[in-house]
Amino acid sequence: MKPLSVARDLKRRRARERSGLFVAEGVRCVEELLASSVAVRCVVISPALRQTGRGQGLESAIRATAASRGLELTEASDAELSAAASTDTPQGIVAIAVQPERSFENIPGSGLVLLLDAIQDPGNVGTILRTAQAFGVAATVALPGTVDLWNPKVVRAAMGALFSQHAFHAEPDATLDYLRRRNITLLATGAAGEPVKRLGAGQAVAIVVGNEAGGVSAELANAAARTVAIPITGVESLNVAVATGILLYALTTA
């Protein structure tokens, strides 16, 4: 493997889908990756990593465990690493890892399922994944039109949550079939919906959120048992990541 070439190639969604690999960039993101169960193929470091004590500690930890983990460690110049990275500040470290195999059939346990319907902004999706992990969401399903979950900007914005949150892509038909088979009630979100309420004990629910411009698709809205909303005043809508956080709080703890 030529790590820098692979990292550059993995900027493209098609390359990520073909190879089953993804890139993690930055000190915190790589720390979280190495602490997870996700398989890491290689790490590329540059002198910029040594500019902070935290970076120096990360490099030492990687060197101490690289052989036992079967992890390839490569050094590059700051310019070479920056050219291979997708983010503006890779902080002197990039890791290449294997996308975990996730599907409806291996969702861990039962609980709230979150559906993302055509949410395109990587920062919003990363924030939603982190929020879903914080509120104990069993799985997050990215429906067509949603940005690739393994886009480097999503990976970084999720701040490690993607490595443990059971998140994957699926088609609407497969999603609705899964919900029917498991007797999971589907809730849509929309401005005209009833106020969202806390789930009852043992209630199996999936909630779908759509993008700010188009909302939830007609197919999913029609399949939903009901539509829920966040009561707001003074503004027409909320950022989708903010709204999702409020919805999850209301469903699980309010």
Short mmCIF file of C-alpha atoms in Angstrom, two decimals:
data_model
loop_
_atom_site.label_atom_id
_atom_site.label_comp_id
_atom_site.label_asym_id
_atom_site.label_seq_id
_atom_site.Cartn_x
_atom_site.Cartn_y
_atom_site.Cartn_z
CA MET A 1 0.00 0.00 0.00
CA LYS A 2 1.20 3.50 -0.87
CA PRO A 3 -0.56 5.37 1.96
CA LEU A 4 -0.42 8.88 0.55
CA SER A 5 -1.74 7.74 -2.83
CA VAL A 6 -4.50 5.73 -1.17
CA ALA A 7 -5.46 8.67 1.07
CA ARG A 8 -5.70 10.96 -1.95
CA ASP A 9 -7.82 8.40 -3.79
CA LEU A 10 -10.15 8.01 -0.80
CA LYS A 11 -11.25 11.62 -1.16
CA ARG A 12 -13.62 10.20 -3.80
CA ARG A 13 -16.78 8.43 -2.70
CA ARG A 14 -16.44 5.86 -5.47
CA ALA A 15 -12.98 4.91 -4.23
CA ARG A 16 -14.27 4.52 -0.66
CA GLU A 17 -17.14 2.33 -1.83
CA ARG A 18 -14.88 0.20 -4.04
CA SER A 19 -12.15 -0.35 -1.45
CA GLY A 20 -14.21 -0.40 1.75
CA LEU A 21 -11.66 1.95 3.31
CA PHE A 22 -11.89 5.44 4.79
CA VAL A 23 -9.59 8.18 6.08
CA ALA A 24 -9.44 9.71 9.55
CA GLU A 25 -7.58 13.00 9.93
CA GLY A 26 -6.39 14.99 12.93
CA VAL A 27 -5.13 14.11 16.39
CA ARG A 28 -8.43 13.65 18.21
CA CYS A 29 -10.06 11.72 15.39
CA VAL A 30 -7.14 9.30 15.09
CA GLU A 31 -6.98 8.90 18.87
CA GLU A 32 -10.64 7.87 18.86
CA LEU A 33 -10.10 5.56 15.89
CA LEU A 34 -7.18 3.75 17.54
CA ALA A 35 -9.18 3.36 20.76
CA SER A 36 -12.08 1.73 18.85
CA SER A 37 -12.53 -1.77 17.46
CA VAL A 38 -12.27 -0.51 13.86
CA ALA A 39 -9.42 -2.14 11.91
CA VAL A 40 -6.67 0.37 11.02
CA ARG A 41 -4.44 -0.37 8.05
CA CYS A 42 -1.87 2.41 8.24
CA VAL A 43 -0.99 5.79 9.71
CA VAL A 44 0.91 8.61 8.03
CA ILE A 45 2.59 11.23 10.21
CA SER A 46 4.45 14.44 9.46
CA PRO A 47 6.60 16.81 11.60
CA ALA A 48 3.54 18.94 12.39
CA LEU A 49 2.34 16.17 14.71
CA ARG A 50 5.26 16.86 17.05
CA GLN A 51 4.35 20.50 17.61
CA THR A 52 2.14 19.68 20.60
CA GLY A 53 2.57 17.41 23.58
CA ARG A 54 -0.64 15.61 22.70
CA GLY A 55 0.67 14.94 19.20
CA GLN A 56 3.97 13.67 20.57
CA GLY A 57 2.11 11.34 22.91
CA LEU A 58 0.00 9.99 20.07
CA GLU A 59 3.05 9.31 17.94
CA SER A 60 4.74 7.48 20.83
CA ALA A 61 1.64 5.35 21.40
CA ILE A 62 1.43 4.46 17.72
CA ARG A 63 5.11 3.50 17.51
CA ALA A 64 4.78 1.35 20.63
CA THR A 65 1.83 -0.65 19.30
CA ALA A 66 2.20 -0.57 15.51
CA ALA A 67 3.90 -3.98 15.23
CA SER A 68 1.44 -5.79 17.50
CA ARG A 69 -1.53 -4.28 15.66
CA GLY A 70 -0.14 -5.01 12.21
CA LEU A 71 -0.30 -1.30 11.48
CA GLU A 72 1.91 0.28 8.85
CA LEU A 73 3.51 3.57 9.93
CA THR A 74 4.77 5.99 7.27
CA GLU A 75 6.41 9.40 7.56
CA ALA A 76 5.84 12.26 5.13
CA SER A 77 6.56 15.96 4.89
CA ASP A 78 3.92 18.42 6.06
CA ALA A 79 3.30 19.45 2.46
CA GLU A 80 2.86 15.85 1.29
CA LEU A 81 0.43 15.01 4.06
CA SER A 82 -1.59 18.19 3.56
CA ALA A 83 -1.91 17.44 -0.15
CA ALA A 84 -3.29 13.98 0.64
CA ALA A 85 -5.70 15.19 3.31
CA SER A 86 -9.25 16.46 2.79
CA THR A 87 -9.38 18.82 5.76
CA ASP A 88 -7.49 22.10 6.01
CA THR A 89 -5.72 21.16 9.23
CA PRO A 90 -4.83 17.43 9.37
CA GLN A 91 -2.50 18.25 12.30
CA GLY A 92 0.28 16.05 11.00
CA ILE A 93 -1.57 12.74 11.03
CA VAL A 94 -3.81 10.72 8.71
CA ALA A 95 -5.00 7.14 9.23
CA ILE A 96 -6.51 4.70 6.74
CA ALA A 97 -8.98 2.18 8.16
CA VAL A 98 -11.56 -0.42 7.15
CA GLN A 99 -15.24 0.52 7.11
CA PRO A 100 -17.04 -1.73 9.62
CA GLU A 101 -19.67 -4.09 8.20
CA ARG A 102 -23.02 -2.82 9.42
CA SER A 103 -26.57 -3.61 8.36
CA PHE A 104 -30.10 -4.01 9.68
CA GLU A 105 -29.33 -7.60 10.58
CA ASN A 106 -26.59 -6.75 13.07
CA ILE A 107 -28.07 -3.71 14.82
CA PRO A 108 -27.01 -4.14 18.45
CA GLY A 109 -30.04 -4.79 20.65
CA SER A 110 -33.20 -2.76 20.25
CA GLY A 111 -34.04 0.87 20.68
CA LEU A 112 -34.52 4.09 18.80
CA VAL A 113 -33.55 4.10 15.11
CA LEU A 114 -32.68 7.38 13.38
CA LEU A 115 -33.18 7.80 9.63
CA LEU A 116 -31.41 10.56 7.69
CA ASP A 117 -33.31 11.52 4.55
CA ALA A 118 -31.18 13.41 1.99
CA ILE A 119 -29.08 15.33 4.52
CA GLN A 120 -26.19 16.56 2.44
CA ASP A 121 -23.97 18.70 4.66
CA PRO A 122 -21.04 16.67 6.10
CA GLY A 123 -20.78 18.82 9.22
CA ASN A 124 -24.46 18.36 10.02
CA VAL A 125 -24.30 14.61 9.50
CA GLY A 126 -21.18 14.29 11.66
CA THR A 127 -22.83 16.30 14.43
CA ILE A 128 -25.98 14.18 14.18
CA LEU A 129 -23.96 10.98 14.50
CA ARG A 130 -22.27 12.26 17.63
CA THR A 131 -25.63 13.33 19.06
CA ALA A 132 -27.18 9.96 18.21
CA GLN A 133 -24.39 8.21 20.08
CA ALA A 134 -24.86 10.49 23.07
CA PHE A 135 -28.58 9.67 23.32
CA GLY A 136 -28.18 5.92 22.91
CA VAL A 137 -29.62 5.59 19.41
CA ALA A 138 -29.38 1.93 18.36
CA ALA A 139 -28.69 2.69 14.69
CA THR A 140 -28.48 5.59 12.27
CA VAL A 141 -29.51 4.85 8.69
CA ALA A 142 -28.43 7.13 5.86
CA LEU A 143 -31.04 7.09 3.08
CA PRO A 144 -30.39 8.11 -0.56
CA GLY A 145 -29.32 11.70 -1.02
CA THR A 146 -27.46 11.76 2.31
CA VAL A 147 -23.74 12.48 2.18
CA ASP A 148 -21.45 9.45 2.39
CA LEU A 149 -21.02 8.58 6.06
CA TRP A 150 -17.32 7.86 5.42
CA ASN A 151 -16.64 11.23 3.82
CA PRO A 152 -13.55 12.55 5.70
CA LYS A 153 -15.44 15.66 6.80
CA VAL A 154 -18.24 13.53 8.26
CA VAL A 155 -15.69 11.32 10.01
CA ARG A 156 -13.99 14.32 11.56
CA ALA A 157 -17.21 16.13 12.54
CA ALA A 158 -18.49 12.97 14.25
CA MET A 159 -15.44 13.19 16.56
CA GLY A 160 -15.16 9.42 17.02
CA ALA A 161 -18.88 8.63 17.28
CA LEU A 162 -18.91 7.01 13.83
CA PHE A 163 -16.51 4.34 15.07
CA SER A 164 -19.07 3.06 17.58
CA GLN A 165 -22.48 4.33 16.39
CA HIS A 166 -24.11 1.62 14.22
CA ALA A 167 -24.44 3.82 11.13
CA PHE A 168 -24.82 2.63 7.53
CA HIS A 169 -26.47 3.38 4.18
CA ALA A 170 -29.69 1.73 3.03
CA GLU A 171 -32.50 2.08 0.50
CA PRO A 172 -36.02 3.15 1.55
CA ASP A 173 -37.60 -0.19 0.57
CA ALA A 174 -35.16 -2.20 2.70
CA THR A 175 -35.59 0.25 5.57
CA LEU A 176 -39.37 0.12 5.56
CA ASP A 177 -39.29 -3.66 5.27
CA TYR A 178 -37.05 -3.87 8.33
CA LEU A 179 -39.33 -1.59 10.33
CA ARG A 180 -42.38 -3.67 9.42
CA ARG A 181 -40.70 -6.97 10.27
CA ARG A 182 -39.62 -5.65 13.67
CA ASN A 183 -42.91 -3.86 14.40
CA ILE A 184 -41.09 -0.55 14.75
CA THR A 185 -43.29 2.54 14.55
CA LEU A 186 -42.07 5.13 12.06
CA LEU A 187 -42.34 8.81 12.99
CA ALA A 188 -41.82 11.52 10.38
CA THR A 189 -40.84 15.08 11.24
CA GLY A 190 -42.51 18.18 9.87
CA ALA A 191 -43.61 21.64 10.88
CA ALA A 192 -47.29 20.64 10.98
CA GLY A 193 -46.71 17.63 13.22
CA GLU A 194 -47.88 17.09 16.78
CA PRO A 195 -45.46 18.04 19.58
CA VAL A 196 -42.82 15.36 20.06
CA LYS A 197 -43.14 13.39 23.31
CA ARG A 198 -41.00 10.99 25.28
CA LEU A 199 -41.20 7.36 24.22
CA GLY A 200 -43.11 4.94 26.40
CA ALA A 201 -41.31 2.05 28.07
CA GLY A 202 -40.44 -0.65 25.55
CA GLN A 203 -41.76 1.37 22.61
CA ALA A 204 -39.89 0.59 19.38
CA VAL A 205 -39.64 3.70 17.23
CA ALA A 206 -37.75 5.01 14.21
CA ILE A 207 -37.73 8.73 13.48
CA VAL A 208 -36.82 10.24 10.12
CA VAL A 209 -35.38 13.72 9.68
CA GLY A 210 -35.01 15.45 6.33
CA ASN A 211 -33.01 18.37 5.02
CA GLU A 212 -34.06 21.93 5.77
CA ALA A 213 -35.06 22.73 2.21
CA GLY A 214 -37.11 19.68 1.25
CA GLY A 215 -38.02 17.99 4.52
CA VAL A 216 -38.93 14.32 4.67
CA SER A 217 -39.69 12.62 1.34
CA ALA A 218 -43.29 11.82 0.46
CA GLU A 219 -42.55 8.07 0.47
CA LEU A 220 -41.40 8.10 4.08
CA ALA A 221 -43.96 10.66 5.25
CA ASN A 222 -46.76 8.50 3.82
CA ALA A 223 -45.34 5.39 5.49
CA ALA A 224 -45.11 7.06 8.91
CA ALA A 225 -47.65 6.38 11.65
CA ARG A 226 -47.68 10.07 12.48
CA THR A 227 -45.70 13.28 12.11
CA VAL A 228 -44.03 15.02 15.05
CA ALA A 229 -42.57 18.49 15.45
CA ILE A 230 -40.65 20.73 17.82
CA PRO A 231 -42.84 23.65 18.92
CA ILE A 232 -40.89 26.80 17.99
CA THR A 233 -41.71 30.50 17.77
CA GLY A 234 -40.10 33.42 16.02
CA VAL A 235 -38.26 31.39 13.37
CA GLU A 236 -39.42 29.28 10.45
CA SER A 237 -37.03 26.37 10.96
CA LEU A 238 -33.95 25.09 12.80
CA ASN A 239 -30.67 23.70 11.53
CA VAL A 240 -31.20 19.95 11.02
CA ALA A 241 -28.43 18.94 13.43
CA VAL A 242 -29.83 21.21 16.15
CA ALA A 243 -33.36 19.98 15.51
CA THR A 244 -32.27 16.35 15.63
CA GLY A 245 -30.58 16.90 18.99
CA ILE A 246 -33.76 18.42 20.42
CA LEU A 247 -35.90 15.60 19.01
CA LEU A 248 -33.65 12.90 20.48
CA TYR A 249 -33.63 14.64 23.84
CA ALA A 250 -37.42 14.91 23.81
CA LEU A 251 -37.87 11.27 22.79
CA THR A 252 -35.45 9.81 25.30
CA THR A 253 -35.18 12.07 28.35
CA ALA A 254 -37.64 14.98 28.38
#
